[in-house]
Short mmCIF file of C-alpha atoms and ligand atoms in Angstrom, two decimals:
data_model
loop_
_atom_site.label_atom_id
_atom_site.label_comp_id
_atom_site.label_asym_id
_atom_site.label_seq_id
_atom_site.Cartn_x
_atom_site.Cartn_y
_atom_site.Cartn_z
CA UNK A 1 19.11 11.95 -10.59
CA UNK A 2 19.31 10.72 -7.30
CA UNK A 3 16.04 8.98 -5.89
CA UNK A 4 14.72 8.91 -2.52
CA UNK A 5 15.06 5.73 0.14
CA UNK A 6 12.04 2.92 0.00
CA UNK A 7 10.56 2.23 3.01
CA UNK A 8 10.27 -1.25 4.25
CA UNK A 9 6.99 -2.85 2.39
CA UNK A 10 6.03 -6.12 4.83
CA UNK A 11 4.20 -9.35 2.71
CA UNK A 12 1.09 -9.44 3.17
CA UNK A 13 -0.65 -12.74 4.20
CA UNK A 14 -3.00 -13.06 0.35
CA UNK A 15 -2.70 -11.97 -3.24
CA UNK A 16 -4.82 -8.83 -3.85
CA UNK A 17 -6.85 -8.93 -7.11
CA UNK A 18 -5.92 -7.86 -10.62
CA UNK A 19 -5.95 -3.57 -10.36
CA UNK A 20 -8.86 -1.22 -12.17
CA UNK A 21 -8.21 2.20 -13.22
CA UNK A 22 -10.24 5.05 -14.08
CA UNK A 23 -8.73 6.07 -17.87
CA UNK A 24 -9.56 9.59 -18.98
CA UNK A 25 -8.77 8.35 -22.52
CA UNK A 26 -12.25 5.67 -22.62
CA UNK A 27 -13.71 7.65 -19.92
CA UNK A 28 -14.05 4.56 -18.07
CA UNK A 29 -12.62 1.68 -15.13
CA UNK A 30 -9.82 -0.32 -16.97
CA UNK A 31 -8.50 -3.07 -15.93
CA UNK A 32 -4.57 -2.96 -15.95
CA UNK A 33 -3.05 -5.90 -17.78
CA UNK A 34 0.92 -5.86 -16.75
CA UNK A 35 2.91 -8.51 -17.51
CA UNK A 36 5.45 -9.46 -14.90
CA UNK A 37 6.53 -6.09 -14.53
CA UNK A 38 3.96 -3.03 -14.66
CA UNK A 39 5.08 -0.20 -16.23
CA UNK A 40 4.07 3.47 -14.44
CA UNK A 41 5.15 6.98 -15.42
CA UNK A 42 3.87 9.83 -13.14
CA UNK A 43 4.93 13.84 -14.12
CA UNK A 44 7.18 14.59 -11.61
CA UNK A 45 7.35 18.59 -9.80
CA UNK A 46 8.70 21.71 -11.34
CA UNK A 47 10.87 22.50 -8.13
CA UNK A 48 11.01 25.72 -7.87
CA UNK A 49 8.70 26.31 -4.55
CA UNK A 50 7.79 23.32 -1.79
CA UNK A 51 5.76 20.09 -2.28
CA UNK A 52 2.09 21.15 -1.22
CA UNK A 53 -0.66 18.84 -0.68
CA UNK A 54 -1.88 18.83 -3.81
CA UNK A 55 1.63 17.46 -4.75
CA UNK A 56 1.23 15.34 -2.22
CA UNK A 57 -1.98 13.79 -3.13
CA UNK A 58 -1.18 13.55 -6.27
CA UNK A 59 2.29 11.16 -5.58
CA UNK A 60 0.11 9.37 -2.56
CA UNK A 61 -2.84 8.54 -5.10
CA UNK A 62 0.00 6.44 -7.26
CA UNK A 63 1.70 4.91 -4.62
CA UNK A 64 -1.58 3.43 -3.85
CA UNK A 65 -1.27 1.77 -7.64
CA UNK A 66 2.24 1.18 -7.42
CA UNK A 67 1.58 -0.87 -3.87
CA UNK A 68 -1.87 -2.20 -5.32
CA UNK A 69 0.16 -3.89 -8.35
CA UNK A 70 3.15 -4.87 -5.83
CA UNK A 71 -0.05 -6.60 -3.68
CA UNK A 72 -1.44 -8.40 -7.31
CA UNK A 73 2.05 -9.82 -7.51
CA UNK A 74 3.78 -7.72 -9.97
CA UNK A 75 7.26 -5.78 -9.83
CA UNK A 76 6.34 -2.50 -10.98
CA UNK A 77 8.69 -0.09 -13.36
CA UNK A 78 8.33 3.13 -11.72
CA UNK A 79 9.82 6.25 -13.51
CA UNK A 80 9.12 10.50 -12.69
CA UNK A 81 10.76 12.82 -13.78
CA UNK A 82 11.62 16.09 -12.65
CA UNK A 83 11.21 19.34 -14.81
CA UNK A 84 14.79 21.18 -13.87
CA UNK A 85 14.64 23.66 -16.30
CA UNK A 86 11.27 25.55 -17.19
CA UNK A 87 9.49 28.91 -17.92
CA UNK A 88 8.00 28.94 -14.10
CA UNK A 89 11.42 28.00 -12.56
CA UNK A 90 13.16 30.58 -14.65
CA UNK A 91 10.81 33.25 -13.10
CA UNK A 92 11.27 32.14 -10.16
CA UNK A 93 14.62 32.16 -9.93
CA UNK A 94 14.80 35.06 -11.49
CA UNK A 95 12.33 36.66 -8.98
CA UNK A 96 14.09 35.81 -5.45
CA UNK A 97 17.93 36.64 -6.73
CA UNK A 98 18.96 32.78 -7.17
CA UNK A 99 21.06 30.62 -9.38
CA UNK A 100 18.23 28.57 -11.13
CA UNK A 101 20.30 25.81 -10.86
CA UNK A 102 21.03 25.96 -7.25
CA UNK A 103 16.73 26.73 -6.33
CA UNK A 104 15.58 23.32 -8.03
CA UNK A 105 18.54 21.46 -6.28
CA UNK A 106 16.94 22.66 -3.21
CA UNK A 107 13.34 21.82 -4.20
CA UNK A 108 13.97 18.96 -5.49
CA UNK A 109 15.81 17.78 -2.54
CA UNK A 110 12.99 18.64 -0.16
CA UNK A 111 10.52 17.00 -2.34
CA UNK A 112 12.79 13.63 -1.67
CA UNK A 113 12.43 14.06 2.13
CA UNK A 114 8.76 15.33 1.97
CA UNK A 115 8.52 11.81 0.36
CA UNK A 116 10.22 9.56 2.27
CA UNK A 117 8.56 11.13 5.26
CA UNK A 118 5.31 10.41 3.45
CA UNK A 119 6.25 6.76 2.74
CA UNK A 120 6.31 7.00 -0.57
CA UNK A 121 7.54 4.20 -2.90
CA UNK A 122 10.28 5.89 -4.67
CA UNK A 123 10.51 5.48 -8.90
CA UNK A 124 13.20 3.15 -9.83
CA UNK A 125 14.55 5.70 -12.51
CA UNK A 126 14.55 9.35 -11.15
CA UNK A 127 14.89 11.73 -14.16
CA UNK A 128 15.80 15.51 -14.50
CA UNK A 129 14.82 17.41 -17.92
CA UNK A 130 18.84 18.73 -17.73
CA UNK A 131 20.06 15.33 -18.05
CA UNK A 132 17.89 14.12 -20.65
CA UNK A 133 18.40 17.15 -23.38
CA UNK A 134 19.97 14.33 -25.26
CA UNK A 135 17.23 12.37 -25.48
CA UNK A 136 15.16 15.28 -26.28
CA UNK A 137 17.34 16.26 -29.22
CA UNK A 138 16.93 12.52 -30.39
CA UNK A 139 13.36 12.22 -30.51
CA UNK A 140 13.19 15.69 -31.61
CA UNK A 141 15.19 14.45 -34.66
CA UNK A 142 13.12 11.28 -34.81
CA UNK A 143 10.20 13.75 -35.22
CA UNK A 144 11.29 16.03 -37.78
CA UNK A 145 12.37 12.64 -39.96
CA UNK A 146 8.55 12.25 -40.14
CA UNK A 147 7.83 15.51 -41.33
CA UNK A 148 5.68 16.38 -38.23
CA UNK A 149 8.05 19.56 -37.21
CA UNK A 150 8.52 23.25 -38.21
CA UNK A 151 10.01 26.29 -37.01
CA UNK A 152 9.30 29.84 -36.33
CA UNK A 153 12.10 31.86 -35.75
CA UNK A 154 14.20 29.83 -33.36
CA UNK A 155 11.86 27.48 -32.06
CA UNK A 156 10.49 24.23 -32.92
CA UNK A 157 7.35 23.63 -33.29
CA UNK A 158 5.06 20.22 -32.99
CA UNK A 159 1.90 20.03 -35.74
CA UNK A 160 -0.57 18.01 -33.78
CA UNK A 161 -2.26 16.87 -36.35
CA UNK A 162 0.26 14.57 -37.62
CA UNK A 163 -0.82 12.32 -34.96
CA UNK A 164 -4.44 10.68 -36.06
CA UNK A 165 -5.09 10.06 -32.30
CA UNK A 166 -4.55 13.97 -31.32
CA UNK A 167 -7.62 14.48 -28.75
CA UNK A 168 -7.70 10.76 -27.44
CA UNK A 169 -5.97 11.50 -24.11
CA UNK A 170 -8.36 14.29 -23.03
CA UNK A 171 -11.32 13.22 -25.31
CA UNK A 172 -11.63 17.02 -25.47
CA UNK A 173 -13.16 18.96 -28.63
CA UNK A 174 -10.54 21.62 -29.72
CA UNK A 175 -12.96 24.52 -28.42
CA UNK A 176 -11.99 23.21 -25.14
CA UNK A 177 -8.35 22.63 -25.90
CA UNK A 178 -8.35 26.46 -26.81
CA UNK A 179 -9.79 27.61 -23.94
CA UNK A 180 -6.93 26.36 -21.55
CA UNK A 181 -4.00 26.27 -23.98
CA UNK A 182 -2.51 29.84 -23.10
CA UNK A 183 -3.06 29.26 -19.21
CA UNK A 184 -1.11 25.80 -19.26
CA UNK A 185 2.15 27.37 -21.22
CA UNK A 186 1.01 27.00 -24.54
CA UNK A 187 0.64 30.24 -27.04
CA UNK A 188 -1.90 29.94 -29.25
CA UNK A 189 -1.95 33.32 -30.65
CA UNK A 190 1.83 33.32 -31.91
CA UNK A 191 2.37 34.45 -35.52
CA UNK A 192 3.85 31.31 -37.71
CA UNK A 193 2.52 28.82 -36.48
CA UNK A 194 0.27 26.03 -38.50
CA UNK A 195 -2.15 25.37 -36.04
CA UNK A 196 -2.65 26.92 -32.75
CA UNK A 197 -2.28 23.98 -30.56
CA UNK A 198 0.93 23.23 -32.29
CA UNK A 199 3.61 23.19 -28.89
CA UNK A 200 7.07 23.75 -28.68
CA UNK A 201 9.54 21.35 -28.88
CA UNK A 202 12.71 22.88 -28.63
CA UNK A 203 12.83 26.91 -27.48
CA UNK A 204 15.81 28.69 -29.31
CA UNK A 205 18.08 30.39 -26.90
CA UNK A 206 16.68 33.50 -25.42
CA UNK A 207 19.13 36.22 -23.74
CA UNK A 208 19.07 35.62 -19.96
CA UNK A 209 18.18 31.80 -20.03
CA UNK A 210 20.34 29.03 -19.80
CA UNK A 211 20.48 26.72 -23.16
CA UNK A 212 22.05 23.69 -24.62
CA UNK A 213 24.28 22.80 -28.40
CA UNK A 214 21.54 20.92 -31.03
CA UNK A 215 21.93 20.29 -34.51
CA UNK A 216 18.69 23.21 -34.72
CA UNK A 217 20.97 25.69 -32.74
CA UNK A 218 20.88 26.39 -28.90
CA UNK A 219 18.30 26.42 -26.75
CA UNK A 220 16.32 24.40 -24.33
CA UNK A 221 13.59 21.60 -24.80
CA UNK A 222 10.01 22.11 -24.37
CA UNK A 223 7.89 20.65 -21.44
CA UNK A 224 5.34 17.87 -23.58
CA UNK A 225 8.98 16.64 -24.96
CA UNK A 226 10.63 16.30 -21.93
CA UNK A 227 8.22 13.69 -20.75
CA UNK A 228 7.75 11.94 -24.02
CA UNK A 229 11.41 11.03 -23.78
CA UNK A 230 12.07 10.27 -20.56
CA UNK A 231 8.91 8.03 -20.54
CA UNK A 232 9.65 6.16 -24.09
CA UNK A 233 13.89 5.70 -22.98
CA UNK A 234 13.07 4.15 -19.97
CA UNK A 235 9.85 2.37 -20.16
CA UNK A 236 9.04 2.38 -24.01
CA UNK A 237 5.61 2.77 -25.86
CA UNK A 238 2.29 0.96 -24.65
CA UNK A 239 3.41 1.54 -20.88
CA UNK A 240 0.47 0.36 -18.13
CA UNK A 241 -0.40 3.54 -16.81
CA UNK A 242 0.48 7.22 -17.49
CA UNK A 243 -0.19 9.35 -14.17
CA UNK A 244 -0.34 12.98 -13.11
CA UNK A 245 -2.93 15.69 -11.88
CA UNK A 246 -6.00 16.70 -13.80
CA UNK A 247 -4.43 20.01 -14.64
CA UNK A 248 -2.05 17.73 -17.00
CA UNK A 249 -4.77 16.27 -19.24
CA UNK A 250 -4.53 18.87 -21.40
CA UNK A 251 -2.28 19.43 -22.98
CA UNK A 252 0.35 18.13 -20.98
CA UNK A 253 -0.75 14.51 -21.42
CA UNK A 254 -2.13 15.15 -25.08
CA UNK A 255 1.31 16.35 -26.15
CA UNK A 256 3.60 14.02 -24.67
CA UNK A 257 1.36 11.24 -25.98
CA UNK A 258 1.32 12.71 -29.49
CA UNK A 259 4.82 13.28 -29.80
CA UNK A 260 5.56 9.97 -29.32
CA UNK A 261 3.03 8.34 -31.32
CA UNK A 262 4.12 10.20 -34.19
CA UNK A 263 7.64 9.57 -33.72
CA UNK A 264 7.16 5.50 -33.35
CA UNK A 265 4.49 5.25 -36.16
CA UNK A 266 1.48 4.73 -34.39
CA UNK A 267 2.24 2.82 -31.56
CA UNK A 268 0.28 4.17 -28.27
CA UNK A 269 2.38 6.02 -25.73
CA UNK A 270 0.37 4.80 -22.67
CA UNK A 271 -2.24 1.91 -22.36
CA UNK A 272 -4.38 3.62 -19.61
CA UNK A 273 -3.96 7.75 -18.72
CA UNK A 274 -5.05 8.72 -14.91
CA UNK A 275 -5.47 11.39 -13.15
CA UNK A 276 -5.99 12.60 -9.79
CA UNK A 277 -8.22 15.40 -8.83
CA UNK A 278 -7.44 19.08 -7.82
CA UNK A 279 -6.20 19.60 -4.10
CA UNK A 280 -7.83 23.67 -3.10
CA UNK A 281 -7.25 25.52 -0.65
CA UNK A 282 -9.39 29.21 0.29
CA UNK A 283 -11.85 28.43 -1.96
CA UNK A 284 -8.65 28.14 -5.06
CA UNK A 285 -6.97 25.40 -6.58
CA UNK A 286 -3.78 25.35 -4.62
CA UNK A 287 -1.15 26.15 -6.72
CA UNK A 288 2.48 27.73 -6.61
CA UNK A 289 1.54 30.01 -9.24
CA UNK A 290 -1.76 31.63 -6.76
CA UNK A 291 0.44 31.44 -3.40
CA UNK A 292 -2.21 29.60 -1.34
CA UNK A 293 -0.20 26.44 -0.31
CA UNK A 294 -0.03 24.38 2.49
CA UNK A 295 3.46 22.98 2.86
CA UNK A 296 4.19 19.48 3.68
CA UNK A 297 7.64 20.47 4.77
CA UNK A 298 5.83 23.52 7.05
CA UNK A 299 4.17 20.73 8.83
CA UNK A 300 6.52 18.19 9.22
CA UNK A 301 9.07 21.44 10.82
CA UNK A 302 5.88 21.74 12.91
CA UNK A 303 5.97 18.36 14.51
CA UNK A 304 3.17 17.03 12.62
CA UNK A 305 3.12 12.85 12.05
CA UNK A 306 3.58 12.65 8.42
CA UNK A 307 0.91 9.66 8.63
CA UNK A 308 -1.13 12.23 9.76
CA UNK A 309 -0.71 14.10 6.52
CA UNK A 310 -1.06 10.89 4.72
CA UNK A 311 -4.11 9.68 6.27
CA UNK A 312 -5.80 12.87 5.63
CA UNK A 313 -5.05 12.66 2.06
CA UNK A 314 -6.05 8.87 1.85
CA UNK A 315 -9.80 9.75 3.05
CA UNK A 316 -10.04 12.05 0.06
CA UNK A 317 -11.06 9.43 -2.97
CA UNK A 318 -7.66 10.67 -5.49
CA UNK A 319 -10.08 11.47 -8.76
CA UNK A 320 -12.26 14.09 -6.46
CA UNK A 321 -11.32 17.53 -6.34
CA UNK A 322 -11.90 18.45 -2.74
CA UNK A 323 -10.43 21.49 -0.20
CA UNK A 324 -7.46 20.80 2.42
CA UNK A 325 -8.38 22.40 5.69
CA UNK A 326 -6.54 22.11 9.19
CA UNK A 327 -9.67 20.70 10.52
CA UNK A 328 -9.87 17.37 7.96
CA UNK A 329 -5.38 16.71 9.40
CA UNK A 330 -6.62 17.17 12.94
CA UNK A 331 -9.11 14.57 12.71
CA UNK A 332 -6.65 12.70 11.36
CA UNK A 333 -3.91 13.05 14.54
CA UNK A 334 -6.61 12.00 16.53
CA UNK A 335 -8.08 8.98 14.72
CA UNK A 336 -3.91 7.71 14.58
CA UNK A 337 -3.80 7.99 18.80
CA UNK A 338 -7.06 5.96 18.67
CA UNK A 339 -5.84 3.68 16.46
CA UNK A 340 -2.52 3.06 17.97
CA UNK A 341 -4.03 2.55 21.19
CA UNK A 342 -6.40 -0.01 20.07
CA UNK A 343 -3.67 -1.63 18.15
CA UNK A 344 -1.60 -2.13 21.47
CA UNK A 345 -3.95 -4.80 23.22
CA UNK A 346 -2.54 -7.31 20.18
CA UNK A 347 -5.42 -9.26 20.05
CA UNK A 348 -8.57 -8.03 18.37
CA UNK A 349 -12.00 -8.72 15.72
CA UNK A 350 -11.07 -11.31 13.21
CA UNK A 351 -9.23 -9.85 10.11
CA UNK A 352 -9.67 -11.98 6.82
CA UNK A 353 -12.44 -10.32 5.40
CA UNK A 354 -11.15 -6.90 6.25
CA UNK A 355 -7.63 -8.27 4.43
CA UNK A 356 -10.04 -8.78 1.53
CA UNK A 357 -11.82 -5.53 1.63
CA UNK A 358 -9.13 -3.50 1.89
CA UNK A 359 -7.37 -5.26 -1.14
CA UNK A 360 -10.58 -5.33 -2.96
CA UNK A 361 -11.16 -1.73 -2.54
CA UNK A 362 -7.80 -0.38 -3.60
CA UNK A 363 -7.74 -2.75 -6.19
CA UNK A 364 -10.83 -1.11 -7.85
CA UNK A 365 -9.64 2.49 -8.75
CA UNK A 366 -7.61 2.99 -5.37
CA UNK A 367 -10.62 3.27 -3.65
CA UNK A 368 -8.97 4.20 -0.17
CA UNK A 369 -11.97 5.69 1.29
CA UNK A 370 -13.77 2.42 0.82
CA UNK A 371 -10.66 0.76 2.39
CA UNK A 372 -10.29 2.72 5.62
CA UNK A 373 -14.42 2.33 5.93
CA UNK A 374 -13.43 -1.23 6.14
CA UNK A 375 -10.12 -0.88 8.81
CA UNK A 376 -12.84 1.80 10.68
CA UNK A 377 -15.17 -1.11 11.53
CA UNK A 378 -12.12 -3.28 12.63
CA UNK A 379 -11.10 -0.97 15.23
CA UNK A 380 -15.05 -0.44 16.25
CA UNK A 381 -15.23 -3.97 16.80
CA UNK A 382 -11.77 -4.18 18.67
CA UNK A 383 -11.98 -1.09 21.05
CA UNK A 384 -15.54 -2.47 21.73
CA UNK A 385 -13.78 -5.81 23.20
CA UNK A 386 -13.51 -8.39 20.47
CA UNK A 387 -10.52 -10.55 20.84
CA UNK A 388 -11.24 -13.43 18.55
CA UNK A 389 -8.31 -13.18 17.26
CA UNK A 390 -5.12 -13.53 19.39
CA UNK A 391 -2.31 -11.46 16.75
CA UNK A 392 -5.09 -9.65 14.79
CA UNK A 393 -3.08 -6.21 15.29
CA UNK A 394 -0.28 -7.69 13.48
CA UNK A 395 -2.34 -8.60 10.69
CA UNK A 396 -3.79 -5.08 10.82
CA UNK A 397 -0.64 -3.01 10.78
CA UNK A 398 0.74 -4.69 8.17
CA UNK A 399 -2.01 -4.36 6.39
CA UNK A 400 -1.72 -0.73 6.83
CA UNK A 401 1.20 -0.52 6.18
CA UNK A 402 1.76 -2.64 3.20
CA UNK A 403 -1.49 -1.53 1.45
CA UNK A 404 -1.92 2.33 1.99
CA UNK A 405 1.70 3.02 3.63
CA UNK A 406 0.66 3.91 7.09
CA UNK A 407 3.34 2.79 9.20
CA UNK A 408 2.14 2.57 13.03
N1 LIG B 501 6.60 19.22 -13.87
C1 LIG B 501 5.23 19.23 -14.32
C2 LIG B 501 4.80 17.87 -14.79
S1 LIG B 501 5.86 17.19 -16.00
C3 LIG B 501 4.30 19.73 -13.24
O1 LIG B 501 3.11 19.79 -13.48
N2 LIG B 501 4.86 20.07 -12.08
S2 LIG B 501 4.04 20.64 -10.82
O2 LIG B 501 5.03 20.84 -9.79
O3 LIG B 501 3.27 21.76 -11.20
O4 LIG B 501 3.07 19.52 -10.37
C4 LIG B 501 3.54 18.25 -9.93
C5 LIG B 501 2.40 17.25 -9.87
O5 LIG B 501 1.42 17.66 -8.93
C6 LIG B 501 1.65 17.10 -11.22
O6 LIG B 501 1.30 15.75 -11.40
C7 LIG B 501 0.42 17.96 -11.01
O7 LIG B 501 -0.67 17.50 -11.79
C8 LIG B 501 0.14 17.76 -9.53
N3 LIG B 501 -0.57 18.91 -8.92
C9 LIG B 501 -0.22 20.22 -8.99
N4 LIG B 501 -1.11 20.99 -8.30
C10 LIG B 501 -2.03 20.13 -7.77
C11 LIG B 501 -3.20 20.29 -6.94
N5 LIG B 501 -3.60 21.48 -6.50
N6 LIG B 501 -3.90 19.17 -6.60
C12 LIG B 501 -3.50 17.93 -7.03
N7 LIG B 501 -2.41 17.72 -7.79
C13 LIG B 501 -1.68 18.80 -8.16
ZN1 LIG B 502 5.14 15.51 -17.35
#
């Protein structure tokens, strides 16, 4: 699939330091250990409806990793995917009189611009679940060589416990699993099946849905496969960092990892798993599913500054779960004007150290709260009349720029 434009990334004048993560797997800060290249995988939309800001956060929180390795002196390996063909797109489709095809097109299209409006380092491989049913029928086939697959009826089914590491990702004990299984597209309850976390691999065709030729008759792949394969073609087991939302932990993340672990003998899927936390709005979770959304597209159509958006989202630490309001962006527009005024005398408070916070703090779990306390007390110092240094606003903007992708 087609990817989005990069925005210019200026050098910044020092190395940052090596890059921490929070891993839901150990429950704890890891520190990343890429070689030259570091290898990310985030879970891409299901494009059937408008990137909201949870979206947005979501994508925003690993561009600060992809631009804190990029600062430590790595290339980084960036792959998404995007999931073209599922149950909720289906519906949705299905819903508002459209070809399915032609609604995630659209989405998906939008998403790219909500993106590059956002400054957001695109992935170098861009992946749709329709162009990699190949892929899924190969490791689907790799999988039932292992004896790890069964079917009921048509579909094929994934026994989790042929992977010894089944509950690492989410550290979660299977009372909990159960509990949010059904909501997150599994079916638990379904007659045949071994185990009721087992997940579907490949869905057998189903009148009314589209569906592709396999050696185990039509049908379509299942979501925890889609990303399995897309994320072990492209960037192969024992990646740096698998990303996503805390809705994915489980089972999204638990599945994908699974699958692939069973299918290449042991090897672990991902070296570190993050998430970022839950973007509400009116008191609920904002999702497409509940209606209450806040559209990045809706603002940018209402002249907002997309570094407005972005800024708003980058005073929100990415692992809380915290609520959007209109109030929290407003600030936001204002604290830019301020900014860009100060920036324009050229000459301003001395910037190494800040260079060093700001690196420091993104470089320990993306801290960009911490980071933008730091730039804060820069600009105090500057509007107050410090002009130690004569091209400090250079320094500064590229800093901003470079580091949390606020362009001024
Ligand atoms: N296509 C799958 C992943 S393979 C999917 O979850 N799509 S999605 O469109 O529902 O979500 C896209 C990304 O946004 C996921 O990483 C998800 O975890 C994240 N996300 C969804 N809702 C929110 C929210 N309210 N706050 C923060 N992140 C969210
Ligand atoms: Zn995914």
């Amino acid at each position: 699939m087609q990817t989005w434009s990069a925005p210019q990334v200026p050098s910044l004048p020092v190395r940052g330091p090596q890059v921490s993560v929070h891993d839901t797997s150990s429950g704890g800060l890891v520190a990343t250990t890429p070689d030259d290249v570091a290898r990310l995988y985030v879970c891409g939309i299901t494009p059937y409806d408008a990137t909201h800001m949870g979206h947005a956060a979501t994508y925003v929180a690993f561009d600060l990793l992809n631009r804190a390795w990029r600062a430590a002196g790595h290339d980084v390996h960036y792959v998404q995917n995007v999931t073209d063909v599922d149950d909720p797109l289906l519906e949705r489709a299905t819903k508002v009189g459209v070809a399915w095809e032609e609604l995630a097109l659209r989405e998906t299209e939008l998403f790219r611009e909500d993106m590059e409006a956002l400054r957001v380092l695109p992935p170098r491989n861009y992946i749709g679940a329709v162009e990699s049913i190949q892929l899924v029928i190969d490791l689907v086939e790799k999988l039932r060589a292992t004896g790890s697959v069964y079917t009921v009826d048509t579909d094929l089914y994934f026994s989790v416990t042929a992977d010894p590491a089944f509950g690492q990702v989410s550290g979660w004990d299977r009372d909990q699993m159960l509990e949010v299984f059904a909501e997150r597209g599994g079916d638990p309850d379904r007659e045949g099946k071994k185990d009721p976390l087992d997940c579907v691999l490949w869905r057998g065709e189903r009148e009314g849905e589209p569906a592709w030729d396999s050696p185990f008759g039509p049908g379509r792949p299942g979501w925890h496969i889609e990303c399995a394969a897309i994320a072990l073609q492209h960037l192969g087991t024992g990646f740096d960092v698998q990303g996503g939302g805390s809705d994915l932990v489980f089972p999204h993340h638990e599945m994908s990892a699974g699958e692939v672990q069973v299918a290449e003998r042991g090897e672990a899927f991902a070296k570190a798993y993050a998430h970022a936390g839950m973007v509400a709005y009116d008191g609920e979770k904002m999702s497409k599913s509940k209606g209450n959304l806040v559209f990045v597209s809706a603002l940018r159509r209402s002249d907002v500054d997309p570094m407005a958006i972005r800024l708003t989202l980058l005073r929100q630490h990415y692992r809380s779960d915290w609520e959007w309001t209109d109030d929290l962006l407003w600030a936001s527009v204002d604290t830019l004007a301020s900014w860009r005024e100060t920036l324009a005398s050229g000459a301003g408070a001395p910037t190494r150290s800040v260079v060093d916070d700001v690196l420091a703090a993104l470089a320990d779990d993306l801290d960009a709260p911490r980071a933008l306390a730091a730039l804060d007390a820069w600009f105090a110092a500057t509007a107050a009349g410090d002009t130690t240094e004569p091209s400090a606003a250079q320094t500064i903007r590229t800093l901003l720029d470079a580091s949390l992708g606020l362009a001024l």
